[in-house]
Coordinates of C-alpha atoms and ligand atoms in Angstrom, one line a residue:
X1 CA 7.7 -49.3 -81.7
X2 CA 4.4 -48.5 -80.1
X3 CA 3.5 -52.1 -79.6
X4 CA 6.9 -52.9 -78.1
X5 CA 6.4 -50.0 -75.6
X6 CA 2.9 -51.3 -74.8
X7 CA 3.9 -54.8 -74.2
X8 CA 6.9 -53.8 -72.0
X9 CA 4.4 -51.7 -70.0
X10 CA 2.1 -54.6 -69.7
X11 CA 4.9 -56.9 -68.6
X12 CA 5.9 -54.3 -66.0
X13 CA 2.4 -54.1 -64.7
X14 CA 2.0 -57.9 -64.4
X15 CA 5.3 -58.1 -62.7
X16 CA 4.3 -55.4 -60.2
X17 CA 1.0 -57.1 -59.5
X18 CA 2.7 -60.5 -59.0
X19 CA 5.6 -59.2 -56.9
X20 CA 3.7 -58.3 -53.7
X21 CA 3.5 -61.1 -51.5
X22 CA -2.9 -63.4 -46.1
X23 CA -0.2 -60.9 -48.0
X24 CA 1.6 -58.3 -46.0
X25 CA -1.6 -56.2 -45.7
X26 CA -3.7 -59.0 -44.3
X27 CA -1.0 -60.0 -41.8
X28 CA -0.3 -56.5 -40.6
X29 CA -4.0 -55.8 -40.2
X30 CA -4.4 -59.0 -38.1
X31 CA -1.5 -57.8 -36.0
X32 CA -2.8 -54.3 -35.4
X33 CA -6.2 -55.7 -34.4
X34 CA -4.4 -58.1 -32.0
X35 CA -2.4 -55.2 -30.5
X36 CA -5.7 -53.5 -29.6
X37 CA -6.9 -56.5 -27.6
X38 CA -3.7 -57.5 -25.7
X39 CA -3.9 -56.7 -22.1
X40 CA -1.2 -54.4 -20.7
X41 CA 0.9 -57.2 -19.1
X42 CA 0.9 -59.3 -22.3
X43 CA 1.7 -56.3 -24.5
X44 CA 4.7 -55.4 -22.3
X45 CA 5.9 -59.0 -22.4
X46 CA 5.5 -59.2 -26.2
X47 CA 7.4 -55.9 -26.7
X48 CA 10.2 -57.3 -24.6
X49 CA 10.4 -60.6 -26.5
X50 CA 10.5 -58.7 -29.8
X51 CA 12.7 -55.9 -28.5
X52 CA 10.3 -53.4 -30.1
X53 CA 8.4 -50.8 -28.1
X54 CA 7.0 -49.0 -31.2
X55 CA 3.3 -48.7 -31.9
X56 CA 3.6 -51.4 -34.6
X57 CA 5.4 -54.1 -32.5
X58 CA 3.3 -57.0 -33.8
X59 CA 2.6 -55.5 -37.3
X60 CA 6.4 -55.1 -37.9
X61 CA 7.0 -58.8 -37.6
X62 CA 3.7 -60.1 -39.1
X63 CA 5.2 -61.2 -42.4
X64 CA 8.6 -62.3 -41.1
X65 CA 7.6 -66.0 -41.5
X66 CA 7.0 -65.5 -45.2
X67 CA 10.5 -64.1 -45.7
X68 CA 12.0 -66.8 -43.6
X69 CA 10.4 -69.7 -45.4
X70 CA 12.1 -68.5 -48.7
X71 CA 15.6 -68.7 -47.1
X72 CA 17.6 -71.9 -47.0
X73 CA 17.6 -71.9 -43.2
X74 CA 13.8 -71.4 -43.1
X75 CA 12.8 -73.8 -45.9
X76 CA 11.7 -76.4 -43.3
X77 CA 8.9 -74.1 -42.2
X78 CA 7.1 -73.7 -45.5
X79 CA 4.5 -76.4 -44.6
X80 CA 3.8 -74.6 -41.4
X81 CA 1.8 -71.9 -43.3
X82 CA -1.1 -74.2 -44.2
X83 CA -2.9 -77.5 -43.7
X84 CA -3.8 -79.5 -46.8
X85 CA -7.3 -80.7 -46.0
X86 CA -7.9 -83.6 -48.3
X87 CA -11.7 -83.0 -48.7
X88 CA -13.9 -82.5 -51.7
X89 CA -15.1 -78.9 -52.1
X90 CA -17.7 -77.7 -52.8
X91 CA -19.5 -81.0 -51.9
X92 CA -17.7 -81.8 -48.6
X93 CA -15.4 -79.7 -46.5
X94 CA -13.6 -80.9 -43.4
X95 CA -10.2 -80.9 -41.7
X96 CA -8.8 -84.1 -40.1
X97 CA -5.5 -83.4 -38.3
X98 CA -4.4 -87.1 -38.4
X99 CA -5.2 -87.4 -42.1
X100 CA -4.1 -83.9 -43.3
X101 CA -1.0 -83.0 -41.2
X102 CA 1.9 -84.7 -42.8
X103 CA 5.2 -85.7 -41.1
X104 CA 6.8 -82.4 -42.3
X105 CA 4.3 -80.5 -40.2
X106 CA 1.4 -78.1 -40.9
X107 CA -0.1 -75.0 -39.4
X108 CA -1.7 -76.9 -36.5
X109 CA 1.4 -78.7 -35.4
X110 CA 3.5 -75.5 -35.8
X111 CA 1.1 -73.4 -33.7
X112 CA 1.3 -76.1 -31.0
X113 CA 5.1 -76.2 -31.2
X114 CA 5.5 -72.4 -31.1
X115 CA 2.9 -72.0 -28.3
X116 CA 5.0 -74.3 -26.2
X117 CA 8.3 -72.7 -27.2
X118 CA 7.4 -69.1 -26.6
X119 CA 6.9 -69.9 -22.9
X120 CA 9.8 -72.3 -22.6
X121 CA 12.3 -70.7 -20.1
X122 CA 15.2 -72.9 -21.3
X123 CA 15.2 -71.4 -24.8
X124 CA 17.3 -68.4 -25.9
X125 CA 15.8 -64.9 -26.4
X126 CA 16.2 -65.4 -30.2
X127 CA 14.2 -68.7 -30.1
X128 CA 11.4 -67.1 -28.1
X129 CA 11.2 -64.2 -30.5
X130 CA 11.1 -66.7 -33.4
X131 CA 8.2 -68.5 -31.7
X132 CA 6.2 -65.3 -31.1
X133 CA 6.8 -64.2 -34.7
X134 CA 5.5 -67.5 -36.0
X135 CA 2.4 -67.3 -33.8
X136 CA 1.6 -63.7 -35.0
X137 CA 1.8 -65.0 -38.6
X138 CA 0.3 -68.4 -38.4
X139 CA -2.8 -67.4 -36.5
X140 CA -3.4 -65.1 -39.4
X141 CA -2.8 -67.7 -42.1
X142 CA -5.1 -70.3 -40.5
X143 CA -8.1 -68.0 -41.0
X144 CA -7.5 -67.7 -44.8
X145 CA -9.8 -70.5 -46.1
X146 CA -7.4 -71.5 -48.9
X147 CA -4.6 -72.1 -46.3
X148 CA -6.8 -74.9 -45.0
X149 CA -7.4 -76.7 -48.3
X150 CA -5.5 -79.2 -50.5
X151 CA -7.5 -78.8 -53.7
X152 CA -5.2 -77.4 -56.5
X153 CA -2.5 -76.7 -53.9
X154 CA -4.7 -74.4 -51.9
X155 CA -6.0 -72.8 -55.1
X156 CA -2.5 -71.8 -56.3
X157 CA -3.1 -73.9 -59.4
X158 CA -6.5 -72.3 -60.2
X159 CA -5.8 -69.7 -62.8
X160 CA -8.3 -66.8 -62.7
X161 CA -8.8 -63.2 -63.8
X162 CA -9.3 -60.5 -61.1
X163 CA -9.8 -56.9 -61.7
X164 CA -8.3 -57.0 -65.2
X165 CA -5.3 -59.1 -64.3
X166 CA -5.5 -62.3 -66.4
X167 CA -2.4 -63.9 -64.8
X168 CA -3.8 -64.4 -61.3
X169 CA -4.4 -67.5 -59.2
X170 CA -7.2 -67.9 -56.7
X171 CA -4.8 -68.3 -53.7
X172 CA -3.0 -65.1 -54.3
X173 CA -6.2 -63.2 -55.0
X174 CA -7.5 -64.3 -51.6
X175 CA -4.1 -63.6 -49.8
X176 CA -3.3 -60.3 -51.4
X177 CA -5.3 -58.7 -54.2
X178 CA -8.9 -59.0 -52.9
X179 CA -7.8 -57.5 -49.5
X180 CA -5.8 -54.7 -51.2
X181 CA -8.7 -53.8 -53.4
X182 CA -10.9 -53.4 -50.3
X183 CA -8.3 -51.5 -48.2
X184 CA -6.8 -49.5 -51.0
X185 CA -3.1 -50.3 -50.6
X186 CA -0.7 -52.6 -48.8
X187 CA 1.3 -50.2 -46.5
X188 CA 1.3 -50.4 -42.7
X189 CA -0.7 -47.1 -42.7
X190 CA -3.4 -48.7 -44.8
X191 CA -3.4 -51.8 -42.5
X192 CA -3.7 -49.6 -39.4
X193 CA -6.7 -47.8 -40.8
X194 CA -8.4 -51.1 -42.0
X195 CA -7.7 -52.5 -38.5
X196 CA -9.4 -49.5 -36.9
X197 CA -12.6 -50.1 -39.0
X198 CA -12.6 -53.8 -38.1
X199 CA -12.0 -53.0 -34.4
X200 CA -15.1 -50.8 -34.3
X201 CA -17.1 -53.6 -35.9
X202 CA -15.8 -56.0 -33.2
X203 CA -16.5 -53.6 -30.4
X204 CA -19.8 -52.2 -31.4
X205 CA -20.8 -53.2 -34.9
X206 CA -21.3 -56.3 -37.1
X207 CA -19.1 -58.6 -35.1
X208 CA -20.1 -57.5 -31.5
X209 CA -22.2 -60.6 -30.7
X210 CA -20.1 -63.1 -32.7
X211 CA -16.7 -62.4 -31.3
X212 CA -17.2 -64.7 -28.2
X213 CA -17.7 -67.6 -30.5
X214 CA -14.4 -66.9 -32.3
X215 CA -12.4 -67.8 -29.2
X216 CA -14.8 -70.4 -27.7
X217 CA -12.5 -73.3 -28.8
X218 CA -9.3 -71.6 -27.7
X219 CA -7.9 -73.8 -24.9
X220 CA -4.3 -73.0 -24.0
X221 CA -3.8 -76.5 -22.6
X222 CA -4.7 -78.1 -25.9
X223 CA -3.2 -76.1 -28.8
X224 CA -3.8 -78.9 -31.3
X225 CA -7.6 -79.0 -30.7
X226 CA -7.8 -75.2 -30.6
X227 CA -5.9 -74.8 -33.9
X228 CA -7.9 -77.6 -35.5
X229 CA -11.1 -75.8 -34.6
X230 CA -9.7 -72.6 -36.2
X231 CA -8.7 -74.5 -39.4
X232 CA -12.1 -76.3 -39.6
X233 CA -13.9 -73.0 -39.2
X234 CA -12.0 -71.5 -42.2
X235 CA -12.1 -74.7 -44.2
X236 CA -15.9 -74.8 -44.2
X237 CA -15.9 -71.4 -46.0
X238 CA -14.1 -73.1 -49.0
X239 CA -17.4 -74.9 -49.7
X240 CA -19.8 -72.2 -48.8
X241 CA -18.0 -69.0 -50.0
X242 CA -14.7 -69.5 -51.8
X243 CA -16.0 -72.0 -54.5
X244 CA -19.7 -72.8 -53.8
X245 CA -20.2 -73.7 -57.5
X246 CA -16.9 -75.5 -58.0
X247 CA -13.7 -74.4 -59.7
X248 CA -14.9 -74.0 -63.3
X249 CA -17.4 -71.4 -62.3
X250 CA -14.5 -69.2 -61.1
X251 CA -12.8 -69.3 -64.5
X252 CA -15.7 -67.9 -66.6
X253 CA -14.8 -64.2 -66.4
X254 CA -13.4 -61.5 -64.2
X255 CA -13.9 -62.2 -60.5
X256 CA -14.4 -58.4 -60.1
X257 CA -17.0 -57.2 -59.2
X258 CA -19.5 -60.0 -58.7
X259 CA -17.3 -62.7 -57.0
X260 CA -15.4 -60.0 -55.1
X261 CA -18.7 -58.6 -53.7
X262 CA -19.8 -62.1 -52.7
X263 CA -16.6 -62.8 -50.8
X264 CA -15.5 -59.5 -49.3
X265 CA -17.7 -59.8 -46.1
X266 CA -15.9 -63.1 -45.5
X267 CA -12.5 -61.7 -46.1
X268 CA -13.1 -59.0 -43.6
X269 CA -14.7 -61.4 -41.1
X270 CA -11.6 -63.7 -41.3
X271 CA -9.1 -60.8 -40.8
X272 CA -11.1 -59.6 -37.8
X273 CA -11.3 -63.1 -36.4
X274 CA -7.6 -63.7 -36.8
X275 CA -6.7 -60.5 -34.9
X276 CA -9.1 -61.1 -32.1
X277 CA -8.1 -64.7 -31.7
X278 CA -4.4 -63.9 -31.8
X279 CA -4.8 -61.4 -28.9
X280 CA -6.9 -63.9 -26.9
X281 CA -4.3 -66.6 -27.5
X282 CA -1.3 -64.5 -26.5
X283 CA -3.2 -63.2 -23.4
X284 CA -3.8 -66.9 -22.5
X285 CA -0.1 -67.8 -23.3
X286 CA 1.0 -65.0 -21.0
X287 CA -1.4 -65.9 -18.2
X288 CA -0.7 -69.7 -18.3
X289 CA 3.0 -69.7 -19.0
X290 CA 4.7 -66.4 -18.4
X291 CA 2.9 -64.8 -15.4
X292 CA 3.0 -68.1 -13.5
X293 CA 6.7 -68.5 -14.2
X294 CA 7.4 -65.1 -12.8
X295 CA 5.9 -66.0 -9.5
X296 CA 7.0 -69.6 -9.2
X297 CA 10.5 -70.6 -10.2
X298 CA 9.7 -74.3 -9.7
X299 CA 7.1 -74.0 -12.5
X300 CA 9.8 -73.0 -14.9
X301 CA 11.3 -76.4 -15.2
X302 CA 8.0 -78.1 -15.2
X303 CA 6.7 -76.0 -18.1
X304 CA 10.0 -76.5 -19.9
X305 CA 9.7 -80.2 -19.8
X306 CA 6.3 -80.3 -21.6
X307 CA 7.2 -81.6 -25.0
X308 CA 5.5 -80.2 -28.0
X309 CA 3.5 -82.9 -29.7
X310 CA 4.9 -84.1 -33.0
X311 CA 2.8 -84.0 -36.1
X312 CA 1.3 -87.4 -37.0
X313 CA 3.7 -89.5 -39.1
X314 CA 1.3 -90.6 -41.8
X315 CA 1.0 -90.8 -45.5
X316 CA 1.9 -87.8 -47.6
X317 CA -0.9 -85.4 -48.6
X318 CA -2.3 -85.3 -52.1
X319 CA -0.2 -82.2 -52.8
X320 CA 2.9 -84.0 -51.8
X321 CA 2.1 -87.0 -53.9
X322 CA 1.5 -84.6 -56.8
X323 CA 4.9 -83.1 -56.2
X324 CA 6.4 -86.5 -56.5
X325 CA 4.5 -87.4 -59.6
X326 CA 5.6 -84.2 -61.3
X327 CA 9.1 -85.2 -60.2
X328 CA 12.2 -83.1 -60.3
X329 CA 13.5 -81.7 -57.0
X330 CA 11.0 -80.3 -54.6
X331 CA 8.6 -79.0 -57.2
X332 CA 8.8 -75.7 -55.3
X333 CA 8.2 -73.5 -58.2
X334 CA 5.2 -75.3 -59.5
X335 CA 3.5 -75.6 -56.2
X336 CA 5.0 -72.8 -54.2
X337 CA 2.3 -70.9 -52.3
X338 CA 2.7 -67.2 -52.0
X339 CA 1.8 -67.3 -48.4
Ligands
NAG1 C1 9.5 -76.6 -33.5 O1 10.2 -75.4 -33.8 C2 11.6 -75.6 -33.9 C3 12.3 -74.2 -34.1 O2 11.8 -73.5 -35.3 C4 11.9 -76.5 -35.1 O3 13.3 -76.8 -35.2 C5 11.2 -77.8 -34.8 O4 11.3 -78.7 -36.0 C6 9.7 -77.6 -34.6 N1 9.0 -78.8 -34.3 C7 7.8 -79.1 -34.8 C8 7.3 -80.4 -34.3 O5 7.2 -78.4 -35.5
ZN2 ZN1 2.1 -67.4 -44.5

């Protein structure tokens, strides 16, 4: 009787830990940081596109793309949340857009597509809102190092123990449980307060001098190069911070507290970077595509005709090949990423 109760309780706890799907906390924190750095005209435009004038207008939609990907209509967008860099961590880390972005798309091609679409005057309000929601989410995902890595499906297949939970994988710990341990929860209120701390660090603390370098590669006229630079920046951290001693070293014991302490400065850095970059990118989208359109009707059609570049049609990634080898449908369950 006692043991039955105990095991049901354990099952309950594991389920709770596994249920929460960067997770909602990370994405909302990125969004709140971005809201702080949008200039007034961009903020007004974004609120209009999203039909939300609340104080959480970006945070409210920051995880929409994760809900959408798990619907039938949104399944096509699942590969947009990451790029499977076929490198060899911890020895070599690098992202190669032509090698790593498959014909189904990846974070880089999706950021390029939605950057073009959000400013496309021919599209419906719903399509523009969709594009903005994707940008808010994907500029967060691309700063999470394991969203820029093919190894073990972005770490989803690396079983680890974190903070007493023996049923974790490295990807979801980076997405969700490590950030939640640091911030103390997953609600919008917790995200807002974590964002406030990171905004202070950006304005006058640890990140004050580094922040200019975070947006140095952001060129609104070349979204593919910009997003490739963001992905490469995060991917390097797979070798230096996420698994500097390889995979086996992560599976020797609880990742809390030693590993957690070694990565938490990087987790915070990447969240701060994601928010600051998102604001800078949306300010640039507004200036280059929206403000101009408002003053020059002729420009509308010219902007609209700019086609979004297609992802390179190349061979499938290692992860896709693995899915085929395992066979049976899409292999979604085996390889599904939380984020
Ligand atoms: C661009 O976004 C639209 C709308 O979500 C989608 O149908 C299309 O496949 C995307 N194209 C690329 C190249 O990602
Ligand atoms: Zn995602």
